[in-house]
PDB file of C-alpha atoms in Angstrom:
ATOM      1  CA  UNK A   1      11.163  22.968  -5.223  1.00  0.00           C
ATOM      2  CA  UNK A   2      14.049  25.114  -4.929  1.00  0.00           C
ATOM      3  CA  UNK A   3      16.595  24.625  -2.233  1.00  0.00           C
ATOM      4  CA  UNK A   4      15.671  27.345   0.067  1.00  0.00           C
ATOM      5  CA  UNK A   5      11.984  26.087  -0.112  1.00  0.00           C
ATOM      6  CA  UNK A   6      13.287  22.114   0.491  1.00  0.00           C
ATOM      7  CA  UNK A   7      15.462  23.716   3.589  1.00  0.00           C
ATOM      8  CA  UNK A   8      12.639  25.576   5.271  1.00  0.00           C
ATOM      9  CA  UNK A   9      10.541  22.476   4.377  1.00  0.00           C
ATOM     10  CA  UNK A  10      12.987  20.359   6.256  1.00  0.00           C
ATOM     11  CA  UNK A  11      13.747  22.684   8.906  1.00  0.00           C
ATOM     12  CA  UNK A  12       9.868  22.689   9.910  1.00  0.00           C
ATOM     13  CA  UNK A  13       9.519  19.156  10.170  1.00  0.00           C
ATOM     14  CA  UNK A  14      11.978  18.838  11.986  1.00  0.00           C
ATOM     15  CA  UNK A  15      12.159  21.897  14.324  1.00  0.00           C
ATOM     16  CA  UNK A  16       8.674  23.305  14.161  1.00  0.00           C
ATOM     17  CA  UNK A  17       7.791  27.047  13.655  1.00  0.00           C
ATOM     18  CA  UNK A  18      11.554  27.872  15.182  1.00  0.00           C
ATOM     19  CA  UNK A  19      13.832  25.784  12.739  1.00  0.00           C
ATOM     20  CA  UNK A  20      16.357  28.362  11.498  1.00  0.00           C
ATOM     21  CA  UNK A  21      18.365  28.423  14.814  1.00  0.00           C
ATOM     22  CA  UNK A  22      18.394  24.603  15.258  1.00  0.00           C
ATOM     23  CA  UNK A  23      18.779  24.184  11.270  1.00  0.00           C
ATOM     24  CA  UNK A  24      21.928  26.457  10.896  1.00  0.00           C
ATOM     25  CA  UNK A  25      23.651  24.750  13.580  1.00  0.00           C
ATOM     26  CA  UNK A  26      22.716  21.371  12.145  1.00  0.00           C
ATOM     27  CA  UNK A  27      24.352  22.824   8.831  1.00  0.00           C
ATOM     28  CA  UNK A  28      27.042  24.735  10.912  1.00  0.00           C
ATOM     29  CA  UNK A  29      26.224  27.877   9.327  1.00  0.00           C
ATOM     30  CA  UNK A  30      25.257  31.252  11.204  1.00  0.00           C
ATOM     31  CA  UNK A  31      21.309  31.777  11.420  1.00  0.00           C
ATOM     32  CA  UNK A  32      21.899  35.218  10.344  1.00  0.00           C
ATOM     33  CA  UNK A  33      23.067  33.410   6.762  1.00  0.00           C
ATOM     34  CA  UNK A  34      19.631  31.259   6.762  1.00  0.00           C
ATOM     35  CA  UNK A  35      17.448  34.755   7.691  1.00  0.00           C
ATOM     36  CA  UNK A  36      19.152  36.592   4.691  1.00  0.00           C
ATOM     37  CA  UNK A  37      18.627  33.783   2.347  1.00  0.00           C
ATOM     38  CA  UNK A  38      14.594  33.820   3.636  1.00  0.00           C
ATOM     39  CA  UNK A  39      14.571  37.276   2.998  1.00  0.00           C
ATOM     40  CA  UNK A  40      16.462  37.515  -0.414  1.00  0.00           C
ATOM     41  CA  UNK A  41      19.198  40.087   0.935  1.00  0.00           C
ATOM     42  CA  UNK A  42      21.884  36.891  -0.235  1.00  0.00           C
ATOM     43  CA  UNK A  43      21.969  34.193  -2.526  1.00  0.00           C
ATOM     44  CA  UNK A  44      21.452  30.725  -1.096  1.00  0.00           C
ATOM     45  CA  UNK A  45      24.364  28.282  -1.026  1.00  0.00           C
ATOM     46  CA  UNK A  46      24.594  26.328  -4.470  1.00  0.00           C
ATOM     47  CA  UNK A  47      26.250  23.616  -2.055  1.00  0.00           C
ATOM     48  CA  UNK A  48      23.025  23.445   0.430  1.00  0.00           C
ATOM     49  CA  UNK A  49      21.493  20.681  -1.275  1.00  0.00           C
ATOM     50  CA  UNK A  50      24.426  18.486  -1.100  1.00  0.00           C
ATOM     51  CA  UNK A  51      24.875  19.929   2.526  1.00  0.00           C
ATOM     52  CA  UNK A  52      21.497  19.032   4.001  1.00  0.00           C
ATOM     53  CA  UNK A  53      21.305  15.135   3.577  1.00  0.00           C
ATOM     54  CA  UNK A  54      25.052  14.984   4.785  1.00  0.00           C
ATOM     55  CA  UNK A  55      23.896  16.825   7.759  1.00  0.00           C
ATOM     56  CA  UNK A  56      21.151  14.910   8.446  1.00  0.00           C
ATOM     57  CA  UNK A  57      22.841  11.556   7.779  1.00  0.00           C
ATOM     58  CA  UNK A  58      25.541  12.839  10.567  1.00  0.00           C
ATOM     59  CA  UNK A  59      22.864  14.020  12.847  1.00  0.00           C
ATOM     60  CA  UNK A  60      20.884  10.690  12.481  1.00  0.00           C
ATOM     61  CA  UNK A  61      23.871   8.706  13.554  1.00  0.00           C
ATOM     62  CA  UNK A  62      24.932  10.482  16.505  1.00  0.00           C
ATOM     63  CA  UNK A  63      21.486  10.481  17.891  1.00  0.00           C
ATOM     64  CA  UNK A  64      21.223   6.346  16.693  1.00  0.00           C
ATOM     65  CA  UNK A  65      24.422   5.923  18.598  1.00  0.00           C
ATOM     66  CA  UNK A  66      23.045   7.693  21.692  1.00  0.00           C
ATOM     67  CA  UNK A  67      19.895   5.714  21.510  1.00  0.00           C
ATOM     68  CA  UNK A  68      22.203   2.593  21.454  1.00  0.00           C
ATOM     69  CA  UNK A  69      24.858   3.419  23.520  1.00  0.00           C
ATOM     70  CA  UNK A  70      23.456   0.988  26.576  1.00  0.00           C
ATOM     71  CA  UNK A  71      22.547  -1.759  23.960  1.00  0.00           C
ATOM     72  CA  UNK A  72      23.955  -4.989  24.920  1.00  0.00           C
ATOM     73  CA  UNK A  73      23.417  -8.920  23.938  1.00  0.00           C
ATOM     74  CA  UNK A  74      21.775 -10.435  26.583  1.00  0.00           C
ATOM     75  CA  UNK A  75      24.711 -13.252  27.089  1.00  0.00           C
ATOM     76  CA  UNK A  76      26.493 -10.533  27.898  1.00  0.00           C
ATOM     77  CA  UNK A  77      24.452  -9.376  30.760  1.00  0.00           C
ATOM     78  CA  UNK A  78      25.659 -10.253  33.998  1.00  0.00           C
ATOM     79  CA  UNK A  79      24.658 -10.721  37.638  1.00  0.00           C
ATOM     80  CA  UNK A  80      27.395  -8.223  38.353  1.00  0.00           C
ATOM     81  CA  UNK A  81      26.079  -5.988  36.130  1.00  0.00           C
ATOM     82  CA  UNK A  82      22.535  -6.456  37.741  1.00  0.00           C
ATOM     83  CA  UNK A  83      23.580  -6.087  41.054  1.00  0.00           C
ATOM     84  CA  UNK A  84      25.866  -2.972  40.187  1.00  0.00           C
ATOM     85  CA  UNK A  85      22.307  -1.420  39.071  1.00  0.00           C
ATOM     86  CA  UNK A  86      20.336  -2.176  41.945  1.00  0.00           C
ATOM     87  CA  UNK A  87      23.161  -0.908  44.310  1.00  0.00           C
ATOM     88  CA  UNK A  88      22.864   2.395  42.748  1.00  0.00           C
ATOM     89  CA  UNK A  89      19.484   2.483  44.531  1.00  0.00           C
ATOM     90  CA  UNK A  90      18.300   2.728  47.952  1.00  0.00           C
ATOM     91  CA  UNK A  91      15.503  -0.228  48.914  1.00  0.00           C
ATOM     92  CA  UNK A  92      13.204  -0.321  51.849  1.00  0.00           C
ATOM     93  CA  UNK A  93      14.739  -4.031  52.677  1.00  0.00           C
ATOM     94  CA  UNK A  94      16.622  -6.422  51.632  1.00  0.00           C
ATOM     95  CA  UNK A  95      14.086  -8.645  50.284  1.00  0.00           C
ATOM     96  CA  UNK A  96      12.818  -5.693  48.023  1.00  0.00           C
ATOM     97  CA  UNK A  97      16.339  -5.408  46.238  1.00  0.00           C
ATOM     98  CA  UNK A  98      16.187  -8.896  45.580  1.00  0.00           C
ATOM     99  CA  UNK A  99      12.971  -8.423  44.233  1.00  0.00           C
ATOM    100  CA  UNK A 100      14.393  -5.840  42.073  1.00  0.00           C
ATOM    101  CA  UNK A 101      17.332  -8.175  41.130  1.00  0.00           C
ATOM    102  CA  UNK A 102      15.361 -10.831  40.234  1.00  0.00           C
ATOM    103  CA  UNK A 103      12.942  -8.678  37.524  1.00  0.00           C
ATOM    104  CA  UNK A 104      15.612  -7.050  36.205  1.00  0.00           C
ATOM    105  CA  UNK A 105      17.176 -10.741  35.712  1.00  0.00           C
ATOM    106  CA  UNK A 106      13.830 -11.374  33.871  1.00  0.00           C
ATOM    107  CA  UNK A 107      14.055  -8.573  31.524  1.00  0.00           C
ATOM    108  CA  UNK A 108      17.200  -9.862  30.126  1.00  0.00           C
ATOM    109  CA  UNK A 109      16.412 -10.868  26.361  1.00  0.00           C
ATOM    110  CA  UNK A 110      18.290 -11.481  23.560  1.00  0.00           C
ATOM    111  CA  UNK A 111      18.954  -7.556  23.214  1.00  0.00           C
ATOM    112  CA  UNK A 112      18.930  -5.713  26.441  1.00  0.00           C
ATOM    113  CA  UNK A 113      18.965  -2.096  26.729  1.00  0.00           C
ATOM    114  CA  UNK A 114      21.024  -1.402  30.445  1.00  0.00           C
ATOM    115  CA  UNK A 115      18.389   1.442  30.580  1.00  0.00           C
ATOM    116  CA  UNK A 116      15.599  -0.582  31.152  1.00  0.00           C
ATOM    117  CA  UNK A 117      17.146  -2.504  34.002  1.00  0.00           C
ATOM    118  CA  UNK A 118      17.763   0.877  35.141  1.00  0.00           C
ATOM    119  CA  UNK A 119      14.170   1.798  34.943  1.00  0.00           C
ATOM    120  CA  UNK A 120      13.079  -1.503  36.647  1.00  0.00           C
ATOM    121  CA  UNK A 121      15.418  -1.053  39.403  1.00  0.00           C
ATOM    122  CA  UNK A 122      14.081   2.309  40.018  1.00  0.00           C
ATOM    123  CA  UNK A 123      10.617   0.924  40.183  1.00  0.00           C
ATOM    124  CA  UNK A 124      11.515  -1.381  42.965  1.00  0.00           C
ATOM    125  CA  UNK A 125      13.603   1.302  44.852  1.00  0.00           C
ATOM    126  CA  UNK A 126      11.944   3.329  47.719  1.00  0.00           C
ATOM    127  CA  UNK A 127      10.685   6.575  46.872  1.00  0.00           C
TER     128      UNK A 127
END
């Protein structure tokens, strides 16, 4: 497999049939450059084999950081934080709010994502 085939295969796997523009953004190059490579109008960069893994690693690390942005040790989740989350929502009455807070407390584990607590509060909130 040559570098162009490798890039195309990875692009299709990541982004589907419209892979050229997102892949060009990932690599920090103009999408017309990739199109010229595909049509044979210009030579494929000899560094592309190095650029792809580096770009994928950066992107993966960025996405992983987003996924873990609200990850906390359960011991660090305070009742104040739980109440603050609950107070973002409107509840039909105080009992419903207290039940939401109780449910959130019960959802605190060794590793807790605040977005999970947020989802619980939203479920208990008045719609």
